[in-house]
Amino acid sequence: MTLTVDEAEHGSWTVLSIQGELDLVSSPVVRRRVHEAVADGRHDVVLDLSEVLFCDSSGVGVLIASRRLLHSCRGRLRLILPARGAVEGSHVNRVMSALGVRRLFAVYPDVPAATRDDNDEQLSA
């Protein structure tokens, strides 16, 4: 399965919607898209992972690297991991939880919630 990344602007937020498998082969695509956003001066980024069907440690590594990059330029990174995914035990949730990194990210259920600027960063356990 291939990976696709669609980009949209929602107010001050750049939303990268990722579909497919986030693995060793495809994770450089996501890394590049996040770097391009930052290079273009867009420091508020949402990664919509609601359509990611598989994620390995390389994919998680890209999420962590993106968090570091945005933090270093005083930006913000938010993830979309829908509530239904947590209930159903989605693969991304399981992998991030197993590695103990899900708590590092501000996680939201959908684009409208993630792109509201009145949100405090929601770090989930």
mmCIF file of C-alpha atoms in Angstrom:
data_model
loop_
_atom_site.group_PDB
_atom_site.id
_atom_site.type_symbol
_atom_site.label_atom_id
_atom_site.label_comp_id
_atom_site.label_asym_id
_atom_site.label_seq_id
_atom_site.Cartn_x
_atom_site.Cartn_y
_atom_site.Cartn_z
ATOM 1 C CA MET A 1 0.000 0.000 0.000
ATOM 2 C CA THR A 2 1.229 3.469 -0.828
ATOM 3 C CA LEU A 3 1.263 6.522 1.375
ATOM 4 C CA THR A 4 -0.345 9.801 0.374
ATOM 5 C CA VAL A 5 -0.097 13.157 2.105
ATOM 6 C CA ASP A 6 -2.640 15.879 1.411
ATOM 7 C CA GLU A 7 -2.102 19.407 2.663
ATOM 8 C CA ALA A 8 -4.669 22.002 3.696
ATOM 9 C CA GLU A 9 -4.618 25.291 5.555
ATOM 10 C CA HIS A 10 -6.991 25.848 8.483
ATOM 11 C CA GLY A 11 -6.402 29.326 9.863
ATOM 12 C CA SER A 12 -2.831 29.427 11.142
ATOM 13 C CA TRP A 13 -2.560 25.633 10.988
ATOM 14 C CA THR A 14 -1.117 23.478 8.225
ATOM 15 C CA VAL A 15 -2.895 20.125 8.200
ATOM 16 C CA LEU A 16 -1.085 17.183 6.647
ATOM 17 C CA SER A 17 -3.562 14.336 6.158
ATOM 18 C CA ILE A 18 -1.714 11.049 5.902
ATOM 19 C CA GLN A 19 -3.285 7.952 4.360
ATOM 20 C CA GLY A 20 -1.789 4.485 4.057
ATOM 21 C CA GLU A 21 1.145 2.867 5.799
ATOM 22 C CA LEU A 22 3.718 4.884 7.731
ATOM 23 C CA ASP A 23 6.807 2.700 7.680
ATOM 24 C CA LEU A 24 10.511 2.592 6.835
ATOM 25 C CA VAL A 25 9.846 3.134 3.124
ATOM 26 C CA SER A 26 7.208 5.873 3.395
ATOM 27 C CA SER A 27 8.213 7.805 6.526
ATOM 28 C CA PRO A 28 10.758 9.999 4.646
ATOM 29 C CA VAL A 29 7.819 11.446 2.671
ATOM 30 C CA VAL A 30 6.174 12.673 5.884
ATOM 31 C CA ARG A 31 9.497 13.958 7.220
ATOM 32 C CA ARG A 32 10.045 15.929 4.005
ATOM 33 C CA ARG A 33 6.539 17.435 4.068
ATOM 34 C CA VAL A 34 6.958 18.603 7.680
ATOM 35 C CA HIS A 35 10.367 20.095 6.859
ATOM 36 C CA GLU A 36 8.904 21.862 3.822
ATOM 37 C CA ALA A 37 6.150 23.386 5.962
ATOM 38 C CA VAL A 38 8.695 24.684 8.481
ATOM 39 C CA ALA A 39 10.971 25.991 5.709
ATOM 40 C CA ASP A 40 7.969 27.905 4.345
ATOM 41 C CA GLY A 41 7.474 29.541 7.748
ATOM 42 C CA ARG A 42 4.510 27.419 8.821
ATOM 43 C CA HIS A 43 5.203 26.399 12.399
ATOM 44 C CA ASP A 44 1.774 25.183 13.497
ATOM 45 C CA VAL A 45 1.300 21.713 12.045
ATOM 46 C CA VAL A 46 -1.384 19.072 12.476
ATOM 47 C CA LEU A 47 -0.676 15.517 11.368
ATOM 48 C CA ASP A 48 -3.969 13.779 10.682
ATOM 49 C CA LEU A 49 -3.238 10.096 11.286
ATOM 50 C CA SER A 50 -6.861 8.959 11.193
ATOM 51 C CA GLU A 51 -6.327 7.141 7.856
ATOM 52 C CA VAL A 52 -2.993 5.528 8.720
ATOM 53 C CA LEU A 53 -3.524 1.777 8.637
ATOM 54 C CA PHE A 54 -0.062 0.702 9.780
ATOM 55 C CA CYS A 55 2.775 2.428 11.620
ATOM 56 C CA ASP A 56 6.127 0.944 12.564
ATOM 57 C CA SER A 57 8.962 2.356 14.667
ATOM 58 C CA SER A 58 10.230 4.369 11.677
ATOM 59 C CA GLY A 59 6.878 6.126 11.484
ATOM 60 C CA VAL A 60 6.938 6.838 15.211
ATOM 61 C CA GLY A 61 10.480 8.149 14.774
ATOM 62 C CA VAL A 62 9.230 10.660 12.196
ATOM 63 C CA LEU A 63 6.523 11.830 14.603
ATOM 64 C CA ILE A 64 9.097 12.344 17.361
ATOM 65 C CA ALA A 65 11.509 14.124 14.984
ATOM 66 C CA SER A 66 8.668 16.371 13.805
ATOM 67 C CA ARG A 67 7.821 17.226 17.406
ATOM 68 C CA ARG A 68 11.456 18.156 18.074
ATOM 69 C CA LEU A 69 11.722 20.234 14.903
ATOM 70 C CA LEU A 70 8.585 22.226 15.621
ATOM 71 C CA HIS A 71 9.527 22.692 19.265
ATOM 72 C CA SER A 72 12.958 24.019 18.207
ATOM 73 C CA CYS A 73 11.340 26.741 16.081
ATOM 74 C CA ARG A 74 8.752 27.563 18.754
ATOM 75 C CA GLY A 75 6.034 25.904 16.717
ATOM 76 C CA ARG A 76 3.288 23.474 17.656
ATOM 77 C CA LEU A 77 2.554 19.941 16.534
ATOM 78 C CA ARG A 78 -0.815 18.301 17.059
ATOM 79 C CA LEU A 79 -1.888 14.794 16.093
ATOM 80 C CA ILE A 80 -5.307 13.568 15.095
ATOM 81 C CA LEU A 81 -6.031 10.110 16.464
ATOM 82 C CA PRO A 82 -9.814 9.753 16.508
ATOM 83 C CA ALA A 83 -11.521 8.521 19.654
ATOM 84 C CA ARG A 84 -12.989 5.600 17.711
ATOM 85 C CA GLY A 85 -9.441 4.502 16.977
ATOM 86 C CA ALA A 86 -8.600 4.311 20.654
ATOM 87 C CA VAL A 87 -11.761 2.339 21.374
ATOM 88 C CA GLU A 88 -11.141 -0.059 18.505
ATOM 89 C CA GLY A 89 -7.448 -0.305 19.357
ATOM 90 C CA SER A 90 -6.169 1.306 16.150
ATOM 91 C CA HIS A 91 -2.706 0.286 15.099
ATOM 92 C CA VAL A 92 -1.191 3.772 15.488
ATOM 93 C CA ASN A 93 -2.573 4.105 19.023
ATOM 94 C CA ARG A 94 -1.283 0.658 19.980
ATOM 95 C CA VAL A 95 2.191 1.261 18.592
ATOM 96 C CA MET A 96 2.549 4.699 20.175
ATOM 97 C CA SER A 97 1.235 3.442 23.515
ATOM 98 C CA ALA A 98 3.472 0.360 23.455
ATOM 99 C CA LEU A 99 6.507 2.557 22.858
ATOM 100 C CA GLY A 100 5.423 4.963 25.598
ATOM 101 C CA VAL A 101 5.389 8.017 23.350
ATOM 102 C CA ARG A 102 1.684 8.809 22.912
ATOM 103 C CA ARG A 103 1.760 10.941 26.052
ATOM 104 C CA LEU A 104 4.336 13.226 24.416
ATOM 105 C CA PHE A 105 1.859 14.538 21.860
ATOM 106 C CA ALA A 106 -1.124 16.847 21.882
ATOM 107 C CA VAL A 107 -3.828 14.517 20.528
ATOM 108 C CA TYR A 108 -7.212 15.543 19.123
ATOM 109 C CA PRO A 109 -10.148 13.618 17.640
ATOM 110 C CA ASP A 110 -10.588 15.620 14.409
ATOM 111 C CA VAL A 111 -9.435 18.631 12.357
ATOM 112 C CA PRO A 112 -11.833 21.210 13.877
ATOM 113 C CA ALA A 113 -10.696 20.324 17.409
ATOM 114 C CA ALA A 114 -7.009 20.270 16.456
ATOM 115 C CA THR A 115 -7.055 23.623 14.666
ATOM 116 C CA ARG A 116 -8.857 25.672 17.302
ATOM 117 C CA ASP A 117 -6.373 28.202 18.592
ATOM 118 C CA ASP A 118 -8.136 28.487 21.952
ATOM 119 C CA ASN A 119 -7.073 24.927 22.851
ATOM 120 C CA ASP A 120 -4.454 24.387 25.455
ATOM 121 C CA GLU A 121 -2.059 21.687 24.342
ATOM 122 C CA GLN A 122 -3.720 18.432 25.334
ATOM 123 C CA LEU A 123 -1.119 15.880 26.260
ATOM 124 C CA SER A 124 -2.797 12.531 26.578
ATOM 125 C CA ALA A 125 -1.671 9.633 28.667
#
